[in-house]
Short mmCIF file of C-alpha atoms in Angstrom, two decimals:
data_model
loop_
_atom_site.label_atom_id
_atom_site.label_comp_id
_atom_site.label_asym_id
_atom_site.label_seq_id
_atom_site.Cartn_x
_atom_site.Cartn_y
_atom_site.Cartn_z
CA MET A 28 6.40 18.32 -11.07
CA ASN A 29 7.24 18.19 -7.35
CA LEU A 30 10.60 18.58 -5.69
CA ALA A 31 11.81 17.20 -2.36
CA ARG A 32 15.16 17.62 -0.61
CA VAL A 33 16.98 14.72 1.05
CA SER A 34 18.11 15.44 4.63
CA ALA A 35 21.46 14.40 6.11
CA ASN A 36 19.65 11.33 7.52
CA GLY A 37 18.32 10.33 4.09
CA GLN A 38 14.79 11.50 4.89
CA ILE A 39 12.50 13.37 2.53
CA THR A 40 9.23 15.22 2.98
CA VAL A 41 6.71 14.00 0.45
CA PRO A 42 4.97 17.00 -1.13
CA VAL A 43 1.33 17.40 -0.12
CA GLU A 44 0.06 16.88 -3.69
CA ILE A 45 1.83 13.52 -3.87
CA ARG A 46 0.60 12.49 -0.39
CA ARG A 47 -2.95 13.20 -1.53
CA LEU A 48 -2.47 11.37 -4.83
CA LEU A 49 -1.08 8.27 -3.09
CA ARG A 50 -3.53 8.64 -0.17
CA LEU A 51 -0.60 8.58 2.25
CA LYS A 52 -1.24 9.07 5.94
CA GLU A 53 1.12 9.19 8.90
CA GLY A 54 2.59 5.74 9.49
CA ASN A 55 1.95 4.43 5.95
CA LYS A 56 4.80 2.64 4.25
CA MET A 57 5.96 3.60 0.79
CA LEU A 58 7.03 1.09 -1.82
CA PHE A 59 9.88 1.90 -4.24
CA ILE A 60 9.98 -0.24 -7.39
CA GLN A 61 12.99 0.06 -9.69
CA LYS A 62 12.30 -0.77 -13.31
CA ASP A 63 14.87 -2.22 -15.71
CA ASN A 64 15.41 1.19 -17.33
CA GLY A 65 16.37 2.74 -13.95
CA GLU A 66 13.04 4.52 -13.46
CA VAL A 67 11.74 4.33 -9.88
CA ILE A 68 8.03 4.06 -9.15
CA VAL A 69 6.77 5.18 -5.73
CA ASN A 70 3.50 3.84 -4.34
CA ASN A 71 1.57 3.49 -1.10
CA SER A 72 2.31 -0.12 -0.15
CA SER A 73 -0.98 -0.54 1.76
CA LEU A 74 -3.05 0.80 -1.10
CA LEU A 75 -1.18 -1.34 -3.64
CA ALA A 76 -1.66 -4.49 -1.52
CA LEU A 77 -5.38 -3.75 -1.20
CA GLN A 78 -5.75 -3.18 -4.95
CA GLU A 79 -3.96 -6.46 -5.72
CA ALA A 80 -6.11 -8.33 -3.20
CA GLN A 81 -9.24 -6.88 -4.79
CA LYS A 82 -8.09 -8.03 -8.24
CA ALA A 83 -7.38 -11.53 -6.90
CA VAL A 84 -10.93 -11.99 -5.61
CA GLU A 85 -12.76 -10.04 -8.30
CA GLY A 86 -16.05 -11.74 -9.17
CA THR A 87 -15.89 -14.04 -6.12
CA ILE A 88 -18.42 -13.73 -3.33
CA PHE A 89 -17.33 -14.36 0.27
CA THR A 90 -19.35 -14.27 3.45
CA GLU A 91 -18.26 -11.98 6.26
CA ASP A 92 -17.27 -15.05 8.32
CA GLU A 93 -15.09 -16.39 5.50
CA ILE A 94 -13.31 -13.05 5.19
CA LEU A 95 -12.75 -12.81 8.95
CA GLU A 96 -11.43 -16.38 9.07
CA GLU A 97 -8.95 -15.69 6.26
CA VAL A 98 -7.75 -12.47 7.91
CA MET A 99 -7.19 -14.33 11.19
CA ARG A 100 -5.37 -17.14 9.38
CA ILE A 101 -3.05 -14.69 7.67
CA ARG A 102 -2.48 -12.56 10.79
CA TYR A 103 -2.10 -15.27 13.38
CA GLY A 104 -1.50 -18.43 11.38
CA LYS A 105 -4.76 -20.00 12.50
CA ALA A 106 -8.47 -19.90 11.85
CA ILE A 107 -10.94 -18.78 14.53
#
């Protein structure tokens, strides 16, 4: 179990064990998901997005050019 204190500004310091577990680095965003029973799940939003993307393309083979084109389309709204 880990404990963190909330500052007057609503900030908390994430304990080092949790940062390691979630692979959090400076600048990462954290995702808070509230379940129906009131439980709150905390996750690294970048890591979660990557894991979901990997699941979505599991078993599919893309070329490096196809991946780059999709990244550019998502980032800039256009293909290269």
